[in-house]
Amino acid sequence: ISSYPLDEAKEYIRNLARLRMNYITFHSYPGQWVSYKYKDFEHKAGNFFYGEQDLVPKDPSIKKLMRNDSIYCIPSIEPYWNNLQKRSQMAIQWLNSVMAEAKKVGLKINFSFELREPGLDYAQTTFKAILNEYPLVDGVAFITEEDAPNYIDQVENDVKCAEAIKKHLNGRRIQLTTGIYNTTERELKKGFEILRNTPEDIRLSVLPAHGARMVVKNLSELPFTSADINRTMIYSWIQFDGLMYLQQNPIEGIRSLIAENLKINSGKPLYGICWNHWQNYENRTAAKYASEAMIEGPSPKDSFYDSFATRLGIVDFDMYSKAMNKLDETDNFCRDSLFNIGFCPNKYWLQKSGLSSYGWYKREFFFQLFAVIMLLKATCSNVLQKQKASQQ
């Protein structure tokens, strides 16, 4: 959504409301949406995609599909790319317009930010900038950097800063949140124990894993209590970016997350779940299931597939259900066993040798991979030989 033209971003927001979603978090990496001055340095907004400048390939077949001429960003901003002040102003203006649409259709707005500098001075500076530049926000969350090695220091700093800032809101109704983004069970548990010590009027958030089923697994390691559930925004996945090169189906992870937490909370409503995703249309099935499950409860997958098949005009319910369940299992296998590519080559291709995954590959994997490659090579060779023979 952070690179959409404004009219399409607004349409996206309206579609969330049609799905009965009622809460949205806008996360800002440093320099993305917030402009502020700190220690005599002016930090500008308008730095998209982790601050990396991604160029549109010159290949004509790709360029004809792009709305950008040379740099990936919000199309209306591209002509002013080299004017840092103008780019910053336009980025803030764009997000304010999207937020206004969210308010119009009834969504609560949360602004999420990483305190990359320790200490209250930096937290207050950035917090004031967020409130000044985005008057429509209902809440501000301080969340740790993704799997940061100094995550404990960050959690403790976020808690201290949130508690201090809470005392100086001057009557403005802003919901403060402190959160942790960590995908290792032991570190997640240690960090969340610190968050639990915050006053009850400060909410918590947790992004505990990459992939919907792993969210359920890692949360079970905490373990969550009903007190946690009643004030914690959980972040899970409709689409995991690390596997965007594959079709995904995380419905079992979505279903079990809601079901398990309802069980812990004795059937009472959960505080909230936000769903990460990057692409829209190909994930409409999972998005629809999530929207229904959050209102009506986590219905059995097969009954959902039957009703959705009717909407799609599919006659063979059984075949459709089997195919979707198989895709769900395959999705989970790929998350656990294949490499993470996503959209971040600078993190996963250039900084590490070879293909990166979420752990060490077993030696057997490479033998299996080699066998598959050789089989594909032999198959392609046979096909080419047959084609040549038929042409002759």
CSV table of C-alpha atoms in Angstrom, one decimal:
chain,number,residue,atom,x,y,z
A,1,ILE,CA,0.0,0.0,0.0
A,2,SER,CA,2.9,2.4,0.6
A,3,SER,CA,3.6,2.6,-3.1
A,4,TYR,CA,0.0,2.8,-4.4
A,5,PRO,CA,-1.5,5.9,-6.2
A,6,LEU,CA,-3.7,7.7,-3.7
A,7,ASP,CA,-7.0,6.6,-5.3
A,8,GLU,CA,-6.0,3.0,-5.2
A,9,ALA,CA,-4.8,3.3,-1.6
A,10,LYS,CA,-8.2,4.8,-0.7
A,11,GLU,CA,-10.0,1.9,-2.5
A,12,TYR,CA,-7.9,-0.5,-0.5
A,13,ILE,CA,-9.0,1.1,2.8
A,14,ARG,CA,-12.7,1.0,1.7
A,15,ASN,CA,-12.3,-2.7,0.9
A,16,LEU,CA,-10.9,-3.3,4.4
A,17,ALA,CA,-14.1,-1.8,5.8
A,18,ARG,CA,-16.2,-4.0,3.5
A,19,LEU,CA,-14.5,-7.0,5.1
A,20,ARG,CA,-15.5,-5.5,8.4
A,21,MET,CA,-12.0,-4.7,9.5
A,22,ASN,CA,-12.0,-1.9,12.0
A,23,TYR,CA,-8.3,-1.2,12.9
A,24,ILE,CA,-5.2,-0.4,10.8
A,25,THR,CA,-1.5,0.1,11.8
A,26,PHE,CA,0.7,2.2,9.6
A,27,HIS,CA,4.3,1.3,10.4
A,28,SER,CA,7.1,3.8,9.6
A,29,TYR,CA,10.7,2.7,9.2
A,30,PRO,CA,13.2,5.5,9.9
A,31,GLY,CA,12.7,8.3,7.3
A,32,GLN,CA,9.6,6.7,5.7
A,33,TRP,CA,6.6,8.7,7.0
A,34,VAL,CA,7.9,11.0,9.8
A,35,SER,CA,9.9,14.3,9.4
A,36,TYR,CA,11.7,15.6,12.5
A,37,LYS,CA,14.8,17.4,13.7
A,38,TYR,CA,17.0,15.6,16.2
A,39,LYS,CA,20.5,16.7,17.4
A,40,ASP,CA,20.7,19.4,14.7
A,41,PHE,CA,20.0,16.9,11.9
A,42,GLU,CA,16.8,17.2,9.8
A,43,HIS,CA,15.3,13.8,9.2
A,44,LYS,CA,13.0,13.8,6.1
A,45,ALA,CA,10.1,11.6,5.2
A,46,GLY,CA,9.6,10.0,1.8
A,47,ASN,CA,12.2,7.2,2.1
A,48,PHE,CA,10.4,4.1,1.0
A,49,PHE,CA,11.3,0.4,1.1
A,50,TYR,CA,13.6,0.5,4.1
A,51,GLY,CA,15.3,3.6,2.7
A,52,GLU,CA,16.6,1.7,-0.3
A,53,GLN,CA,16.3,3.2,-3.8
A,54,ASP,CA,14.9,0.5,-6.1
A,55,LEU,CA,15.2,1.3,-9.8
A,56,VAL,CA,12.7,0.1,-12.4
A,57,PRO,CA,14.4,-2.3,-14.8
A,58,LYS,CA,15.0,-0.9,-18.3
A,59,ASP,CA,13.6,-4.0,-19.9
A,60,PRO,CA,10.6,-2.8,-22.2
A,61,SER,CA,8.5,-5.8,-21.2
A,62,ILE,CA,8.7,-4.8,-17.6
A,63,LYS,CA,8.5,-1.0,-18.0
A,64,LYS,CA,5.2,-1.2,-19.9
A,65,LEU,CA,3.6,-2.8,-16.8
A,66,MET,CA,5.0,-0.1,-14.4
A,67,ARG,CA,3.5,3.3,-13.5
A,68,ASN,CA,6.9,4.5,-12.4
A,69,ASP,CA,9.4,5.7,-15.0
A,70,SER,CA,12.7,4.9,-13.2
A,71,ILE,CA,12.2,4.6,-9.4
A,72,TYR,CA,9.7,2.6,-7.4
A,73,CYS,CA,7.7,4.9,-5.2
A,74,ILE,CA,4.3,6.5,-5.0
A,75,PRO,CA,3.9,7.6,-8.7
A,76,SER,CA,2.8,11.2,-8.0
A,77,ILE,CA,6.0,11.7,-5.9
A,78,GLU,CA,8.5,10.4,-8.5
A,79,PRO,CA,8.8,13.7,-10.5
A,80,TYR,CA,10.0,15.3,-7.3
A,81,TRP,CA,12.3,12.5,-6.1
A,82,ASN,CA,15.4,14.7,-6.0
A,83,ASN,CA,13.7,17.5,-4.1
A,84,LEU,CA,14.0,16.0,-0.6
A,85,GLN,CA,11.8,18.7,1.1
A,86,LYS,CA,9.0,18.4,-1.5
A,87,ARG,CA,9.2,14.5,-1.4
A,88,SER,CA,8.9,14.6,2.4
A,89,GLN,CA,5.9,16.9,2.3
A,90,MET,CA,4.1,14.9,-0.4
A,91,ALA,CA,4.7,11.6,1.5
A,92,ILE,CA,3.1,13.0,4.7
A,93,GLN,CA,0.3,14.5,2.7
A,94,TRP,CA,-0.4,11.2,1.0
A,95,LEU,CA,-0.6,9.3,4.3
A,96,ASN,CA,-2.8,11.9,5.8
A,97,SER,CA,-5.2,11.5,2.9
A,98,VAL,CA,-5.2,7.7,3.4
A,99,MET,CA,-5.8,8.1,7.1
A,100,ALA,CA,-8.7,10.5,6.4
A,101,GLU,CA,-10.3,7.7,4.3
A,102,ALA,CA,-9.7,5.2,7.1
A,103,LYS,CA,-11.5,7.5,9.5
A,104,LYS,CA,-14.4,8.0,7.1
A,105,VAL,CA,-15.1,4.3,6.9
A,106,GLY,CA,-14.7,3.7,10.7
A,107,LEU,CA,-11.2,2.3,11.2
A,108,LYS,CA,-9.1,3.1,14.2
A,109,ILE,CA,-5.6,4.3,13.3
A,110,ASN,CA,-2.5,3.1,15.0
A,111,PHE,CA,1.0,4.5,14.1
A,112,SER,CA,3.9,2.2,14.8
A,113,PHE,CA,7.5,3.4,15.1
A,114,GLU,CA,10.9,2.0,16.1
A,115,LEU,CA,12.9,4.0,18.6
A,116,ARG,CA,16.3,3.6,16.9
A,117,GLU,CA,17.9,5.9,19.5
A,118,PRO,CA,17.7,5.1,23.2
A,119,GLY,CA,16.5,7.7,25.7
A,120,LEU,CA,13.5,9.8,26.4
A,121,ASP,CA,14.6,12.8,24.3
A,122,TYR,CA,14.5,10.9,21.0
A,123,ALA,CA,11.2,9.3,21.9
A,124,GLN,CA,9.6,12.6,22.8
A,125,THR,CA,10.9,14.2,19.6
A,126,THR,CA,9.6,11.6,17.3
A,127,PHE,CA,6.3,11.2,19.2
A,128,LYS,CA,5.6,14.9,19.0
A,129,ALA,CA,6.4,14.8,15.2
A,130,ILE,CA,3.9,11.9,14.7
A,131,LEU,CA,1.1,13.7,16.5
A,132,ASN,CA,1.8,17.1,14.8
A,133,GLU,CA,2.0,15.5,11.3
A,134,TYR,CA,-0.8,13.0,11.7
A,135,PRO,CA,-3.6,14.5,13.8
A,136,LEU,CA,-6.0,11.7,13.0
A,137,VAL,CA,-4.1,8.9,14.8
A,138,ASP,CA,-5.8,7.1,17.7
A,139,GLY,CA,-2.7,5.4,19.0
A,140,VAL,CA,1.1,5.3,18.8
A,141,ALA,CA,3.1,2.1,19.2
A,142,PHE,CA,6.8,1.8,20.0
A,143,ILE,CA,7.9,-1.6,18.7
A,144,THR,CA,11.4,-3.2,18.6
A,145,GLU,CA,13.3,-3.7,15.4
A,146,GLU,CA,12.8,-7.0,13.7
A,147,ASP,CA,14.9,-9.7,15.5
A,148,ALA,CA,17.2,-7.0,16.9
A,149,PRO,CA,20.3,-8.4,18.7
A,150,ASN,CA,19.8,-5.9,21.5
A,151,TYR,CA,16.1,-6.5,21.7
A,152,ILE,CA,16.0,-6.5,25.6
A,153,ASP,CA,17.5,-3.0,25.7
A,154,GLN,CA,15.0,-1.9,23.1
A,155,VAL,CA,12.0,-3.4,25.0
A,156,GLU,CA,13.2,-1.8,28.3
A,157,ASN,CA,13.7,1.6,26.6
A,158,ASP,CA,10.3,1.5,24.9
A,159,VAL,CA,8.5,0.7,28.2
A,160,LYS,CA,10.3,3.5,30.0
A,161,CYS,CA,9.6,6.0,27.3
A,162,ALA,CA,5.9,5.1,26.9
A,163,GLU,CA,5.4,5.4,30.7
A,164,ALA,CA,7.1,8.8,30.7
A,165,ILE,CA,5.2,10.1,27.7
A,166,LYS,CA,1.9,8.9,29.1
A,167,LYS,CA,2.2,11.5,31.9
A,168,HIS,CA,2.5,14.4,29.4
A,169,LEU,CA,-0.4,13.7,26.9
A,170,ASN,CA,-2.2,16.8,28.2
A,171,GLY,CA,-5.6,15.3,27.8
A,172,ARG,CA,-5.1,14.1,24.3
A,173,ARG,CA,-6.7,10.7,23.9
A,174,ILE,CA,-3.8,8.6,22.4
A,175,GLN,CA,-3.6,4.9,23.1
A,176,LEU,CA,0.1,4.1,23.8
A,177,THR,CA,1.4,0.6,23.0
A,178,THR,CA,4.7,-1.1,23.5
A,179,GLY,CA,5.6,-4.2,21.4
A,180,ILE,CA,8.1,-6.8,20.4
A,181,TYR,CA,8.9,-8.1,16.9
A,182,ASN,CA,11.0,-11.2,17.6
A,183,THR,CA,10.7,-14.6,15.9
A,184,THR,CA,12.8,-16.7,18.3
A,185,GLU,CA,10.8,-18.4,21.1
A,186,ARG,CA,13.3,-17.9,23.9
A,187,GLU,CA,14.0,-14.2,23.1
A,188,LEU,CA,10.3,-13.6,22.5
A,189,LYS,CA,9.4,-15.0,25.9
A,190,LYS,CA,12.0,-13.0,27.7
A,191,GLY,CA,11.0,-9.7,26.0
A,192,PHE,CA,7.3,-10.2,26.5
A,193,GLU,CA,7.9,-10.8,30.2
A,194,ILE,CA,9.2,-7.3,30.4
A,195,LEU,CA,6.2,-5.9,28.5
A,196,ARG,CA,3.8,-7.5,31.0
A,197,ASN,CA,5.1,-5.2,33.7
A,198,THR,CA,3.8,-2.1,32.0
A,199,PRO,CA,0.7,-0.3,33.5
A,200,GLU,CA,-2.6,-1.8,32.2
A,201,ASP,CA,-3.6,1.3,30.3
A,202,ILE,CA,-0.6,0.8,28.0
A,203,ARG,CA,-1.4,-1.8,25.5
A,204,LEU,CA,1.0,-4.5,24.2
A,205,SER,CA,1.7,-5.8,20.7
A,206,VAL,CA,3.6,-8.9,19.5
A,207,LEU,CA,4.8,-10.0,16.1
A,208,PRO,CA,6.1,-13.5,17.1
A,209,ALA,CA,7.0,-15.3,13.9
A,210,HIS,CA,7.2,-15.3,10.1
A,211,GLY,CA,4.2,-17.3,8.8
A,212,ALA,CA,0.7,-17.9,10.2
A,213,ARG,CA,1.2,-21.3,11.8
A,214,MET,CA,4.5,-20.3,13.3
A,215,VAL,CA,2.7,-17.4,15.1
A,216,VAL,CA,0.5,-19.9,16.8
A,217,LYS,CA,3.5,-22.1,17.7
A,218,ASN,CA,5.6,-19.3,19.1
A,219,LEU,CA,2.8,-17.8,21.1
A,220,SER,CA,2.3,-21.2,22.8
A,221,GLU,CA,5.8,-20.9,24.0
A,222,LEU,CA,5.1,-17.7,26.0
A,223,PRO,CA,2.5,-18.9,27.0
A,224,PHE,CA,-0.3,-16.3,26.6
A,225,THR,CA,-2.7,-15.7,29.5
A,226,SER,CA,-6.2,-14.3,29.4
A,227,ALA,CA,-4.7,-11.0,30.8
A,228,ASP,CA,-2.3,-10.8,27.9
A,229,ILE,CA,-5.0,-11.5,25.3
A,230,ASN,CA,-7.2,-8.7,26.7
A,231,ARG,CA,-4.6,-6.0,26.0
A,232,THR,CA,-2.4,-7.4,23.2
A,233,MET,CA,-2.6,-6.7,19.5
A,234,ILE,CA,-1.3,-9.8,17.7
A,235,TYR,CA,0.3,-9.5,14.3
A,236,SER,CA,0.0,-12.5,12.0
A,237,TRP,CA,0.0,-13.2,8.3
A,238,ILE,CA,-2.3,-13.5,5.3
A,239,GLN,CA,0.8,-13.5,3.2
A,240,PHE,CA,4.4,-13.9,4.3
A,241,ASP,CA,6.7,-11.7,2.2
A,242,GLY,CA,9.6,-14.2,2.3
A,243,LEU,CA,7.7,-16.6,0.1
A,244,MET,CA,6.0,-14.1,-2.3
A,245,TYR,CA,7.4,-16.1,-5.2
A,246,LEU,CA,4.9,-18.9,-4.3
A,247,GLN,CA,1.1,-19.1,-4.0
A,248,GLN,CA,0.2,-19.2,-0.3
A,249,ASN,CA,-2.8,-20.3,1.8
A,250,PRO,CA,-2.4,-19.7,5.5
A,251,ILE,CA,-6.0,-20.4,6.5
A,252,GLU,CA,-5.1,-23.2,9.0
A,253,GLY,CA,-2.8,-20.7,10.8
A,254,ILE,CA,-5.5,-18.1,10.8
A,255,ARG,CA,-8.1,-20.5,12.1
A,256,SER,CA,-5.9,-22.0,14.9
A,257,LEU,CA,-4.7,-18.6,16.1
A,258,ILE,CA,-8.2,-17.4,16.7
A,259,ALA,CA,-9.4,-20.7,18.1
A,260,GLU,CA,-6.5,-21.2,20.5
A,261,ASN,CA,-6.7,-17.7,21.9
A,262,LEU,CA,-10.5,-17.9,22.3
A,263,LYS,CA,-9.9,-21.1,24.3
A,264,ILE,CA,-7.5,-19.4,26.6
A,265,ASN,CA,-9.9,-16.4,27.0
A,266,SER,CA,-12.8,-18.7,27.8
A,267,GLY,CA,-14.6,-17.7,24.6
A,268,LYS,CA,-14.6,-14.0,25.3
A,269,PRO,CA,-13.5,-11.6,22.5
A,270,LEU,CA,-9.9,-11.1,21.7
A,271,TYR,CA,-8.3,-7.6,21.9
A,272,GLY,CA,-7.3,-7.7,18.3
A,273,ILE,CA,-5.4,-9.2,15.4
A,274,CYS,CA,-3.7,-7.4,12.5
A,275,TRP,CA,-2.9,-9.3,9.3
A,276,ASN,CA,0.3,-8.6,7.3
A,277,HIS,CA,0.2,-9.0,3.6
A,278,TRP,CA,1.7,-7.5,0.4
A,279,GLN,CA,-0.5,-8.4,-2.6
A,280,ASN,CA,-4.2,-8.3,-2.7
A,281,TYR,CA,-6.2,-10.2,-5.3
A,282,GLU,CA,-4.3,-13.6,-5.0
A,283,ASN,CA,-4.9,-13.5,-1.2
A,284,ARG,CA,-8.6,-12.8,-1.3
A,285,THR,CA,-9.6,-16.3,0.0
A,286,ALA,CA,-7.4,-16.0,3.1
A,287,ALA,CA,-8.5,-12.4,3.7
A,288,LYS,CA,-12.2,-13.4,3.4
A,289,TYR,CA,-11.7,-16.3,5.9
A,290,ALA,CA,-9.9,-14.0,8.4
A,291,SER,CA,-12.6,-11.3,8.2
A,292,GLU,CA,-15.4,-13.9,8.8
A,293,ALA,CA,-13.5,-15.7,11.5
A,294,MET,CA,-12.9,-12.5,13.5
A,295,ILE,CA,-16.6,-11.7,13.5
A,296,GLU,CA,-18.3,-15.1,13.5
A,297,GLY,CA,-15.6,-17.4,15.0
A,298,PRO,CA,-13.1,-19.8,13.4
A,299,SER,CA,-15.4,-22.0,11.3
A,300,PRO,CA,-14.1,-25.3,10.0
A,301,LYS,CA,-12.0,-24.8,6.9
A,302,ASP,CA,-14.0,-27.3,4.7
A,303,SER,CA,-17.3,-25.6,5.4
A,304,PHE,CA,-15.7,-22.2,4.5
A,305,TYR,CA,-14.3,-23.7,1.3
A,306,ASP,CA,-17.7,-25.1,0.4
A,307,SER,CA,-19.4,-21.7,0.8
A,308,PHE,CA,-16.6,-19.9,-1.0
A,309,ALA,CA,-16.6,-22.4,-3.9
A,310,THR,CA,-20.3,-21.4,-4.4
A,311,ARG,CA,-19.3,-17.8,-4.7
A,312,LEU,CA,-16.6,-18.7,-7.2
A,313,GLY,CA,-18.9,-20.9,-9.3
A,314,ILE,CA,-17.0,-24.1,-8.6
A,315,VAL,CA,-19.1,-27.2,-8.8
A,316,ASP,CA,-16.8,-29.8,-7.3
A,317,PHE,CA,-16.7,-28.7,-3.7
A,318,ASP,CA,-14.7,-31.8,-2.6
A,319,MET,CA,-12.0,-31.3,-5.2
A,320,TYR,CA,-11.7,-27.6,-4.4
A,321,SER,CA,-11.5,-28.3,-0.6
A,322,LYS,CA,-8.8,-30.9,-1.1
A,323,ALA,CA,-6.8,-28.6,-3.4
A,324,MET,CA,-6.9,-25.7,-0.9
A,325,ASN,CA,-6.0,-28.0,2.1
A,326,LYS,CA,-3.1,-29.3,0.0
A,327,LEU,CA,-2.0,-25.8,-0.8
A,328,ASP,CA,-2.2,-24.9,3.0
A,329,GLU,CA,0.1,-27.9,3.8
A,330,THR,CA,2.5,-26.9,1.0
A,331,ASP,CA,2.6,-23.3,2.2
A,332,ASN,CA,3.6,-24.5,5.6
A,333,PHE,CA,6.3,-26.9,4.2
A,334,CYS,CA,7.7,-24.1,2.1
A,335,ARG,CA,7.9,-21.8,5.1
A,336,ASP,CA,9.8,-24.4,7.2
A,337,SER,CA,12.0,-26.0,4.5
A,338,LEU,CA,12.6,-23.6,1.6
A,339,PHE,CA,14.6,-20.4,1.3
A,340,ASN,CA,13.4,-16.9,2.1
A,341,ILE,CA,13.6,-14.6,-0.9
A,342,GLY,CA,10.8,-12.0,-0.4
A,343,PHE,CA,11.5,-8.5,-1.6
A,344,CYS,CA,14.7,-7.9,0.3
A,345,PRO,CA,17.7,-9.1,-1.7
A,346,ASN,CA,20.1,-6.7,0.1
A,347,LYS,CA,19.3,-8.5,3.3
A,348,TYR,CA,19.1,-12.1,2.1
A,349,TRP,CA,21.1,-12.4,-1.1
A,350,LEU,CA,24.0,-9.9,-0.7
A,351,GLN,CA,24.8,-10.1,3.0
A,352,LYS,CA,24.8,-13.9,3.4
A,353,SER,CA,26.4,-16.5,1.2
A,354,GLY,CA,24.0,-18.8,-0.6
A,355,LEU,CA,20.3,-18.9,-0.1
A,356,SER,CA,19.0,-18.0,3.3
A,357,SER,CA,16.4,-19.9,5.3
A,358,TYR,CA,15.3,-20.0,9.0
A,359,GLY,CA,17.9,-22.4,10.2
A,360,TRP,CA,20.6,-24.8,9.0
A,361,TYR,CA,19.7,-27.0,6.1
A,362,LYS,CA,20.2,-30.7,6.8
A,363,ARG,CA,22.8,-32.4,4.5
A,364,GLU,CA,20.0,-34.6,3.1
A,365,PHE,CA,18.4,-31.5,1.7
A,366,PHE,CA,21.2,-30.7,-0.7
A,367,PHE,CA,21.3,-34.3,-1.9
A,368,GLN,CA,17.6,-34.2,-2.5
A,369,LEU,CA,17.9,-30.8,-4.2
A,370,PHE,CA,20.8,-32.1,-6.4
A,371,ALA,CA,18.7,-35.1,-7.4
A,372,VAL,CA,15.7,-32.9,-8.3
A,373,ILE,CA,18.0,-30.7,-10.5
A,374,MET,CA,19.5,-33.7,-12.3
A,375,LEU,CA,16.0,-35.1,-12.8
A,376,LEU,CA,14.8,-31.8,-14.3
A,377,LYS,CA,17.9,-31.6,-16.5
A,378,ALA,CA,17.3,-35.1,-17.8
A,379,THR,CA,13.6,-34.5,-18.4
A,380,CYS,CA,14.3,-31.2,-20.3
A,381,SER,CA,17.0,-33.0,-22.4
A,382,ASN,CA,14.5,-35.8,-23.3
A,383,VAL,CA,11.8,-33.3,-24.2
A,384,LEU,CA,14.3,-31.4,-26.5
A,385,GLN,CA,15.4,-34.6,-28.1
A,386,LYS,CA,11.8,-35.6,-28.8
A,387,GLN,CA,11.0,-32.2,-30.3
A,388,LYS,CA,14.1,-32.4,-32.6
A,389,ALA,CA,13.1,-35.9,-33.7
A,390,SER,CA,9.5,-34.8,-34.5
A,391,GLN,CA,10.8,-31.8,-36.4
A,392,GLN,CA,13.1,-34.1,-38.4
